Coordinates of C-alpha atoms in Angstrom, one line a residue:
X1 CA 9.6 16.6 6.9
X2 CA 6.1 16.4 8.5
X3 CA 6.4 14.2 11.4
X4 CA 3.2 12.5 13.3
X5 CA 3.8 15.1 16.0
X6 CA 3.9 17.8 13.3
X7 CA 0.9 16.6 11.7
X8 CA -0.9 16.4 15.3
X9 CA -0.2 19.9 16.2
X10 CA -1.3 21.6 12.3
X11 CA -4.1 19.3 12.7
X12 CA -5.1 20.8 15.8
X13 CA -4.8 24.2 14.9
X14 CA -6.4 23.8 11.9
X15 CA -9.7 22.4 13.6
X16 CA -9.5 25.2 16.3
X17 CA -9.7 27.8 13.1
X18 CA -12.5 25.5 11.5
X19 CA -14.2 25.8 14.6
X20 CA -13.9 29.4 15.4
X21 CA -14.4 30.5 11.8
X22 CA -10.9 31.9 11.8
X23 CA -7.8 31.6 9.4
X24 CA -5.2 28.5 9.0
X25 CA -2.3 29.9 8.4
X26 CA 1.3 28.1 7.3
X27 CA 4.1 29.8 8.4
X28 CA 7.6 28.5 7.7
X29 CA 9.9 28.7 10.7
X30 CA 13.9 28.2 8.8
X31 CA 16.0 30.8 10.6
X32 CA 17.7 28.1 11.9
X33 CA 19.2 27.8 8.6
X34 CA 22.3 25.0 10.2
X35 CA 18.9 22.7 10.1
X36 CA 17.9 23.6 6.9
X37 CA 16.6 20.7 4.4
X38 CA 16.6 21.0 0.6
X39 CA 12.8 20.4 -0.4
X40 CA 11.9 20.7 3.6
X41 CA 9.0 23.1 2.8
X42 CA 7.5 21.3 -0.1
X43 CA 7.5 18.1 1.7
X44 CA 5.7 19.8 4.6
X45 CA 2.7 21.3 2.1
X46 CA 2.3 18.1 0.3
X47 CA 1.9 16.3 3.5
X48 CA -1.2 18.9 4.2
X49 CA -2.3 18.6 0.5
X50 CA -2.6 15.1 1.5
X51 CA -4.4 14.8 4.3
X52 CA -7.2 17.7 2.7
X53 CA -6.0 20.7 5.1
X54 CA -5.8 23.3 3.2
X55 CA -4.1 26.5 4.5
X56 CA -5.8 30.0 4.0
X57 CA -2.6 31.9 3.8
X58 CA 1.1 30.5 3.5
X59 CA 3.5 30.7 0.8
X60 CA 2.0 30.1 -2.0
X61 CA -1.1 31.5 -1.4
X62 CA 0.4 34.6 0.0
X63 CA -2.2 36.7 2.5
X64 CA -2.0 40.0 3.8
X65 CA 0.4 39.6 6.2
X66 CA 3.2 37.9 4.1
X67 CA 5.7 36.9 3.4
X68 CA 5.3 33.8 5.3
X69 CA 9.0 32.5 5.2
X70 CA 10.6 33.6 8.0
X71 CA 13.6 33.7 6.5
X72 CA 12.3 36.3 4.3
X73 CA 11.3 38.2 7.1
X74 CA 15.1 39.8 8.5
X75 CA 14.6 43.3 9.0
X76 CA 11.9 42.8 10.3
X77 CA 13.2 40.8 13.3
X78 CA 16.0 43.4 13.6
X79 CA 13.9 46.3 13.9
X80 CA 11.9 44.8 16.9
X81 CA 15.3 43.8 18.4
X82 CA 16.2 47.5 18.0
X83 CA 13.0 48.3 19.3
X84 CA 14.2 46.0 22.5
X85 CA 17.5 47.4 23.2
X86 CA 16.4 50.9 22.9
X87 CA 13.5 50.7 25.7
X88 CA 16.1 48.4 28.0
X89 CA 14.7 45.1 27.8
X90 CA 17.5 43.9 25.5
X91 CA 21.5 44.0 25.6
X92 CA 24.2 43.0 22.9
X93 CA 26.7 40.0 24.3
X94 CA 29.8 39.9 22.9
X95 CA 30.7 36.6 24.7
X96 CA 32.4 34.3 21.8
X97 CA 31.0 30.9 22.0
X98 CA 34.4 29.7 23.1
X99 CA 33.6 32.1 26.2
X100 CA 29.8 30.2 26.5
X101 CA 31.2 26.9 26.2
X102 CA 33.8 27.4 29.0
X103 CA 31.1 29.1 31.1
X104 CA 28.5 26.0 30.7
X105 CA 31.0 23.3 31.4
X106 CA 32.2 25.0 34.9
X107 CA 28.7 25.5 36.1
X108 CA 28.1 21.6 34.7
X109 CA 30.7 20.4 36.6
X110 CA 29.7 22.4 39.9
X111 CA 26.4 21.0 39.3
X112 CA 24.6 25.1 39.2
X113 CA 22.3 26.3 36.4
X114 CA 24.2 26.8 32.9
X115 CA 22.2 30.7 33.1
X116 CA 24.3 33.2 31.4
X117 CA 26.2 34.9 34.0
X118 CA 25.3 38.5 32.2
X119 CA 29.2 39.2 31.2
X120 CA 27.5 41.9 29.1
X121 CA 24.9 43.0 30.8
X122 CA 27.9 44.7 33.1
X123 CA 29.7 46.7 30.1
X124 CA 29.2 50.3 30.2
X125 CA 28.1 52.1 26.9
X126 CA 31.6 53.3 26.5
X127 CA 32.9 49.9 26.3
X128 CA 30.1 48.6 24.3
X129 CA 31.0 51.5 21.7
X130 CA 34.2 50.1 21.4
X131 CA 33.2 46.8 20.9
X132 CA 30.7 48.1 18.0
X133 CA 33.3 50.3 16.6
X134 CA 35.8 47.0 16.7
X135 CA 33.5 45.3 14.8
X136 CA 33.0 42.2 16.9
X137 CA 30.3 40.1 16.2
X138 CA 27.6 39.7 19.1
X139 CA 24.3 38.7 19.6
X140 CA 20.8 40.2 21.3
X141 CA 19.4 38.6 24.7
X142 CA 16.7 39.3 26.6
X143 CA 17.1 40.8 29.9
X144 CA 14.9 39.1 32.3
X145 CA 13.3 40.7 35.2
X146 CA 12.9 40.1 38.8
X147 CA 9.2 38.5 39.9
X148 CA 7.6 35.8 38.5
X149 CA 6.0 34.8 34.9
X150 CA 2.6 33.0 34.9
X151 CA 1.7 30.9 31.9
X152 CA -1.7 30.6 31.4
X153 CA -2.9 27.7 29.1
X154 CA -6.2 26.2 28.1
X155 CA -4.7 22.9 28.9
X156 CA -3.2 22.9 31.6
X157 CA -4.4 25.6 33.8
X158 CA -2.0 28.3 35.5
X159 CA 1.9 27.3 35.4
X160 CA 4.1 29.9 37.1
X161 CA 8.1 30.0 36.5
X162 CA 10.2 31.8 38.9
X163 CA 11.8 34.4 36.6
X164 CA 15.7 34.3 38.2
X165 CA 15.6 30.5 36.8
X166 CA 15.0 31.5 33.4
X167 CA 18.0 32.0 31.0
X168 CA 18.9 35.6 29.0
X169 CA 17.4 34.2 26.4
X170 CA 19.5 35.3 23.1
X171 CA 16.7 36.9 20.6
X172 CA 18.9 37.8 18.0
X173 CA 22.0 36.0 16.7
X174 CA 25.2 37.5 15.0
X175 CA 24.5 36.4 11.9
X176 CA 21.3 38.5 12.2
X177 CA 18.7 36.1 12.2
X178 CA 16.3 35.7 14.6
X179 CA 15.7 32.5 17.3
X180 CA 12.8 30.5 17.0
X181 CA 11.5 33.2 20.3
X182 CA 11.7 36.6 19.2
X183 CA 10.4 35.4 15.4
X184 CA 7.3 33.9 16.5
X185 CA 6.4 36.2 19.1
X186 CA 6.8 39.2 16.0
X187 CA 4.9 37.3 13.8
X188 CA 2.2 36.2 15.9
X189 CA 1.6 39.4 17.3
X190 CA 1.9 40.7 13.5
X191 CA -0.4 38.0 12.2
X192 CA -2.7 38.5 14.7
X193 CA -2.7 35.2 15.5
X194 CA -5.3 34.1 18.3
X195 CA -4.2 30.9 19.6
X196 CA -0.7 29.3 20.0
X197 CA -0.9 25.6 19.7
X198 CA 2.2 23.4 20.2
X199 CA 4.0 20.5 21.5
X200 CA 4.4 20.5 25.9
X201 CA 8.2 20.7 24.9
X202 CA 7.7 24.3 24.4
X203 CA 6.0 25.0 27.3
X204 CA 9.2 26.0 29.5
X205 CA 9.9 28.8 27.2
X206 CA 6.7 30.2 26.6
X207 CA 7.5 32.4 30.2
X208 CA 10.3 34.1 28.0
X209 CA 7.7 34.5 25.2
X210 CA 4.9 36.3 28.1
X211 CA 7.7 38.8 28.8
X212 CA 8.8 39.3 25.1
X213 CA 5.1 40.3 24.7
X214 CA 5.3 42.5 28.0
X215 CA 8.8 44.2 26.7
X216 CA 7.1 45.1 23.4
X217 CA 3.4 46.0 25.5
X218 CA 1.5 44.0 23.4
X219 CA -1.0 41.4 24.7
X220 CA -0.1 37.4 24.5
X221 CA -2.4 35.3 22.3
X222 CA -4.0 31.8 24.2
X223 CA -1.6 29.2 24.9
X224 CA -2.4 25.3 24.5
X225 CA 0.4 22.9 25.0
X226 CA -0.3 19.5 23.4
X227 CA 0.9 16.3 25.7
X228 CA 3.5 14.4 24.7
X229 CA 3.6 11.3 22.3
X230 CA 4.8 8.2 23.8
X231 CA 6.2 4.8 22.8
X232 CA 4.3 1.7 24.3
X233 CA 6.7 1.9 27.4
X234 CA 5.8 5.4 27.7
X235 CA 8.9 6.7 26.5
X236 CA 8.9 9.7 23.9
X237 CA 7.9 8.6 20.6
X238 CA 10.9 7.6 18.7
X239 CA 11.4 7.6 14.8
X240 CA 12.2 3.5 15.4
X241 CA 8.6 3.3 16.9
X242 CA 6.4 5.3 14.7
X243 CA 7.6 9.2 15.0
X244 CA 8.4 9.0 11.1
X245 CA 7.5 11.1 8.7
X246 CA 3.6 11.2 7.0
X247 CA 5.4 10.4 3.7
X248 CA 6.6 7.2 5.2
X249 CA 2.8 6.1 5.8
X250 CA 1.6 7.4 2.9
X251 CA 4.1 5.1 0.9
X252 CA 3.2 1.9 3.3
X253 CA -0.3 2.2 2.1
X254 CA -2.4 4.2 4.5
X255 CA -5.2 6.3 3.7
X256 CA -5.0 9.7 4.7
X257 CA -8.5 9.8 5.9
X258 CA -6.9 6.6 8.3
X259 CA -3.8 8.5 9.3
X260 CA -5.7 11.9 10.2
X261 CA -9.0 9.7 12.1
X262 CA -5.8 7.9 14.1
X263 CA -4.0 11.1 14.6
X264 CA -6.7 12.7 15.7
X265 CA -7.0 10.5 19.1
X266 CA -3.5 11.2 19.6
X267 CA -4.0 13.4 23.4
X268 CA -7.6 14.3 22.3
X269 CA -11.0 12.7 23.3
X270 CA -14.4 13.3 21.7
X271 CA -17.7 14.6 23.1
X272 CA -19.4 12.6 26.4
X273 CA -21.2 9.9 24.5
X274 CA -19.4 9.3 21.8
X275 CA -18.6 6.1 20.7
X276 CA -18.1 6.5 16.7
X277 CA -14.5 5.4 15.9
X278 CA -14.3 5.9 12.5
X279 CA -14.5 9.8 12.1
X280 CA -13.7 12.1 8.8
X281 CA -12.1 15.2 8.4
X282 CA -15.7 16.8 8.4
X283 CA -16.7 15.3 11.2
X284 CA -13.8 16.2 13.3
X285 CA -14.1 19.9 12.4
X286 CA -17.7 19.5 13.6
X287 CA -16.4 17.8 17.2
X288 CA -13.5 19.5 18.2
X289 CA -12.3 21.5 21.6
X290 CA -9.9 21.9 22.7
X291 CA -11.2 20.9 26.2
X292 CA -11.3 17.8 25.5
X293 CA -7.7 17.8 24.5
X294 CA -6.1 15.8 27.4
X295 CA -2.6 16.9 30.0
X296 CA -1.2 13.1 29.8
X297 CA 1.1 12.0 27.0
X298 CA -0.6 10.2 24.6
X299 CA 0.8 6.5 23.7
X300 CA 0.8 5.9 19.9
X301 CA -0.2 2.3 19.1
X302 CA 0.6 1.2 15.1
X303 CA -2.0 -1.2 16.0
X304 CA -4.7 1.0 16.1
X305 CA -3.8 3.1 12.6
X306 CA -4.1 -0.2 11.0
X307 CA -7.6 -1.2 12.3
X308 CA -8.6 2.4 11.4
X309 CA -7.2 1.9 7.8
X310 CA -9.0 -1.2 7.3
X311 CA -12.3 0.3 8.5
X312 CA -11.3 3.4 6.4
X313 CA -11.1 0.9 3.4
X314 CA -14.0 -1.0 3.8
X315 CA -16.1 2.1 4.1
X316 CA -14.5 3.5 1.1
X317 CA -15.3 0.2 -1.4
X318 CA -18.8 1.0 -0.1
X319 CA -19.9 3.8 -2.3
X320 CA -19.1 3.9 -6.1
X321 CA -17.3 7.2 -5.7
X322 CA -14.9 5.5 -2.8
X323 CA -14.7 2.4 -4.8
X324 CA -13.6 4.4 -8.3
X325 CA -11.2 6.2 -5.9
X326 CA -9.5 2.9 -4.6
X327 CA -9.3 2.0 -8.5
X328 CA -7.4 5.1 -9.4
X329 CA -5.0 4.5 -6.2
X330 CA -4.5 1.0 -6.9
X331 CA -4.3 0.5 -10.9
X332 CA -0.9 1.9 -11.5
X333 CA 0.5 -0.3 -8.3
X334 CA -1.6 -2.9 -10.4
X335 CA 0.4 -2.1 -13.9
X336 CA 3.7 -1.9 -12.5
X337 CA 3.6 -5.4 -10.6
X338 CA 1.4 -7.3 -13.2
X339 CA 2.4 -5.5 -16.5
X340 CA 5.8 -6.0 -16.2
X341 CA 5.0 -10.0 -15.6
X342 CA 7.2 -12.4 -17.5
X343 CA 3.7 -13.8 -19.1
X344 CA 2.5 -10.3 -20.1
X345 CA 0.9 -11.6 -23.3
X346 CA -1.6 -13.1 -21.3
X347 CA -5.1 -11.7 -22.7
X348 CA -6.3 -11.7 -19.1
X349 CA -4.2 -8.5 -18.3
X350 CA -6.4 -6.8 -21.1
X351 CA -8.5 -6.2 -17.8
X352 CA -6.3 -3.9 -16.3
X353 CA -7.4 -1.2 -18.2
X354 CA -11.5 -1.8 -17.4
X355 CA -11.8 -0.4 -14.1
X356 CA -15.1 -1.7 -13.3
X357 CA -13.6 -5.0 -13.5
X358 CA -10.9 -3.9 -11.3
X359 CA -13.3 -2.3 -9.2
X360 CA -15.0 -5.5 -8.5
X361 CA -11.8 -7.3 -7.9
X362 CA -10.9 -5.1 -5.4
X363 CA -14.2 -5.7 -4.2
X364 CA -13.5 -9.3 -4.0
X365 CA -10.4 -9.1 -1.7
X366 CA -11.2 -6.0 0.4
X367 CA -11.9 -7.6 3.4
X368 CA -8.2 -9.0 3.6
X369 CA -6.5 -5.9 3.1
X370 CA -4.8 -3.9 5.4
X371 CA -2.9 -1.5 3.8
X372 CA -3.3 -0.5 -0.2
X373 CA -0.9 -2.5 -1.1
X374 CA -2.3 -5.8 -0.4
X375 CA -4.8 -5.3 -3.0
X376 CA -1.8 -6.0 -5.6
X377 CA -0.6 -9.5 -3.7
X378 CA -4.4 -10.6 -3.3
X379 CA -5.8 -9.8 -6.5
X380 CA -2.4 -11.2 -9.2
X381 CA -4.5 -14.5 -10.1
X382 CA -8.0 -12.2 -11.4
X383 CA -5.5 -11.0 -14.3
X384 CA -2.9 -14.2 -14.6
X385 CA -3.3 -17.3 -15.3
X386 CA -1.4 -19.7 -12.8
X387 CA 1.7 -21.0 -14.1
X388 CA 1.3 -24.7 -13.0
X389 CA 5.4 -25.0 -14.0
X390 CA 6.4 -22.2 -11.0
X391 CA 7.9 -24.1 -8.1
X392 CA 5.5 -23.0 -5.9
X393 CA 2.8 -24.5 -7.7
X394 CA 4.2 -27.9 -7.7
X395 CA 5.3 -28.2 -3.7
X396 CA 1.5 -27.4 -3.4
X397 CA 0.2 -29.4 -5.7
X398 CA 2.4 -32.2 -4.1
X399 CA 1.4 -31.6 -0.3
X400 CA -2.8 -31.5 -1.9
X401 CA -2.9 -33.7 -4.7
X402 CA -3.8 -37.1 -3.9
X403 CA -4.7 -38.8 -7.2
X404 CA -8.1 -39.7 -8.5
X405 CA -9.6 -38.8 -5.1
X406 CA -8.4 -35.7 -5.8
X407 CA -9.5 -35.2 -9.4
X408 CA -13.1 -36.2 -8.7
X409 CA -13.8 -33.5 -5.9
X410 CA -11.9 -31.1 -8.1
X411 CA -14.2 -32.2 -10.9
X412 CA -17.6 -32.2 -9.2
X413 CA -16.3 -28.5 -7.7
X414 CA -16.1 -27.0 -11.0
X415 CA -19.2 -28.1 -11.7
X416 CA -21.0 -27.0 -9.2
X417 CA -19.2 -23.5 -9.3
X418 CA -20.0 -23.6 -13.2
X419 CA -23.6 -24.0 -12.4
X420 CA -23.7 -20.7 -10.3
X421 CA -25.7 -18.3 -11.6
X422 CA -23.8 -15.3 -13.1
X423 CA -25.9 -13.1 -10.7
X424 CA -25.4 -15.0 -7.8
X425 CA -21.4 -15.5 -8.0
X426 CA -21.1 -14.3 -5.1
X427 CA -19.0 -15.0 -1.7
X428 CA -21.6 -16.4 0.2
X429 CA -23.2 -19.1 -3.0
X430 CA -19.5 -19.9 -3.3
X431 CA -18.9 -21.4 -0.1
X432 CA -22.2 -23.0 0.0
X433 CA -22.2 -24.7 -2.9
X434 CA -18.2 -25.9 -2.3
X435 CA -19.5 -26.4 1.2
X436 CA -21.9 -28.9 -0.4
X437 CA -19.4 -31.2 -2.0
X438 CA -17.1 -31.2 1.0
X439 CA -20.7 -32.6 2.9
X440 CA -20.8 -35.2 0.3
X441 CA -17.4 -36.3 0.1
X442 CA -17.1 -37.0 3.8
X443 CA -14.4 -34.2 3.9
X444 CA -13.2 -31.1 5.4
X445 CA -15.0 -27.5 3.6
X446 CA -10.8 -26.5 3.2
X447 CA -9.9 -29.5 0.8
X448 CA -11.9 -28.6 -2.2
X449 CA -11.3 -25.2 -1.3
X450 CA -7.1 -25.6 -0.9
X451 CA -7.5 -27.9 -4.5
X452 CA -9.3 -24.8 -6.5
X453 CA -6.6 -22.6 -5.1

């Protein structure tokens, strides 16, 4: 599933490629297949459907330089690991992972680096021969060289990694698929892919990556590692704090154009001068650099997605396009909560099937939503009548009623709303003309108010 950090990263690459007039491309990265979720890749492309990023090339589009399932993609990977161990910058390790485990927790316990101690590397071909000839399983590494790997990235300027604390890095495993390393530096290269975007996490083994492409003497592509998302106590963003899936927000009610706006802020900032808040897909596309993507982590406030998806909201309601669109969103959550009411032969839910008098309901109660669905809780009583009998109803009517007093300003309310114009029933009329009783009745504007509700 598409996580916030997901979304973030495709997000960015897909502006860079908007930018740069290049090509969005969706690769699927499952060669890990002991992490491999049933439905995994649909969930990630309707996540992108979602938001309106639409890949150029991916798997179901397909492209020149398919297939784009990495898993489809074997002999492939096993030809360039070929490629590796024939030119010497890659050896087989036979080491069972008994062996590995044994290894690790020694140089744990004396408190040394957990590099493999190149077991392998040491075997001469005759007793590699034997091995093969054996049939034991093994896997590929890479062989690391002496000196010292400089990373070079748009964000944070020149990193260099000593090489002898880098690990043999195993490339190829024995069940013949590829790690995450050698597959993306194949495809990329293959792809001809320009720029590498990605989460800082992935920034200690891009040095392994820079000498995969030297081993193979191809060139590297541009690195940009994105800063880290952080909880309000600038931990790393947890699934309990907001790292959930964009599924999850989509079902609390968010609008994607919200979600991709707030996502958007997450570690980048906009032009000098800027001060609009409230940006669009189109607009972003039309903004964004990655210099002014920023090196600190990036804290990821809930608070802020909301504001943004009421603003989104509000702006939407404004046009009659927006507006029909909140209609279509909102008038099956409609059906399913009022429909299904025990007094469905009410001839006021005849109106759920006129959108324009949904429309303007929606209207009505816009500016007290937050998320989609409290269009359903705010707008019951524009298609039910109140039932008086409910509980609820009679612990309020007890706590406001207060006899005759009560009747009369109820009385001279209802005729003073009555006397409204048709064309002017509007927010503003409303209050002034309840406001108006209150005045004459010595009391507060809330009482005839709280006795119409």
């Amino acid at each position: 599933m598409m996580h916030l950090g997901g979304l973030r990263t495709a997000m960015f690459n897909y502006l860079l490629a908007k930018a740069k007039g290049g090509t969005f491309i969706l690769r699927i990265e499952d060669t890990d297949q002991t992490r491999f979720v049933e439905g995994a890749m649909e969930s990630l492309e309707d996540s992108l459907e979602w938001v309106g990023m639409e890949y150029d090339e991916g798997p179901k589009k397909g492209g020149k330089y398919g297939p784009y399932i990495q898993s489809q993609r074997k002999d492939i990977y096993h030809n360039h690991a070929q490629e590796l161990l024939q030119n010497g910058s890659a050896y087989r390790c036979f080491c069972s992972s008994q062996r590995l485990e044994e290894f690790r927790a020694r140089s744990s316990s004396k408190g040394t680096m957990t590099l493999y101690d190149r077991t392998c590397l040491k075997l001469t071909q005759q007793e590699i021969d034997k091995r093969l000839q054996d049939g034991l399983p093994y896997t590929i590494r890479l062989k690391i060289t002496p000196g010292t790997t400089m990373v070079e990235d748009v964000i944070r300027g020149k990193v260099s990694f000593p090489n002898h604390q880098l690990d043999d890095q195993i490339l190829l495993k024995s069940d013949g698929m590829p790690t995450y390393h050698l597959a993306n530096v194949v495809d990329d290269h293959l792809m001809h892919i320009s720029h590498v975007i990605r989460g800082e996490e992935w920034l200690a083994s891009t040095p392994k990556h820079i000498l995969l492409y030297q081993a193979f003497g191809w060139r590297p592509p541009i690195f940009a590692h994105l800063p880290l998302l952080l909880n309000k106590d600038r931990s790393k963003l947890s699934k309990r704090q907001g790292d959930v899936s964009v599924a999850y927000y989509k079902n609390q009610g968010y609008l994607p154009e919200a979600v991709l706006n707030f996502v958007s802020f997450l570690g980048w900032t906009p032009p000098s001068g800027m001060t609009q808040e409230v940006l669009y897909l189109k607009d972003l596309e039309r903004l964004f650099s990655l210099k002014g993507v920023n090196k600190g982590g990036s804290v990821v406030s809930l608070d802020k997605l909301e504001w943004l998806n009421v603003q989104h909201i509000r702006k939407k309601a404004e046009s009659p396009e927006g507006l029909g669109e909140l209609v279509r969103l909102v008038k099956p959550q409609l059906v399913e909560a009022i429909g299904k009411d025990n007094r469905a032969s009410n001839p006021l839910l005849q109106r759920l099937e006129d959108d324009a008098y949904i429309g303007r309901v929606l209207n009505a109660v816009k500016d007290r939503v937050h998320v989609m669905g409290d269009f359903v809780g705010l707008s019951r009583y524009f298609f039910l009548e109140p039932n008086l009998a409910d509980q609820t109803a009679i612990t309020m009517k007890e706590s406001l009623w207060r006899g005759k007093e009560s009747e009369d300003i109820m009385g001279q309310t209802m005729a003073v709303l009555e006397a409204i114009p048709e064309g002017e029933f509007a927010h503003s009329r409303i209050f002034q003309a309840v406001s108006g009783v209150a005045k004459e009745r010595g009391v507060a504007v809330g009482v005839p108010l709280n006795l119409c509700r």
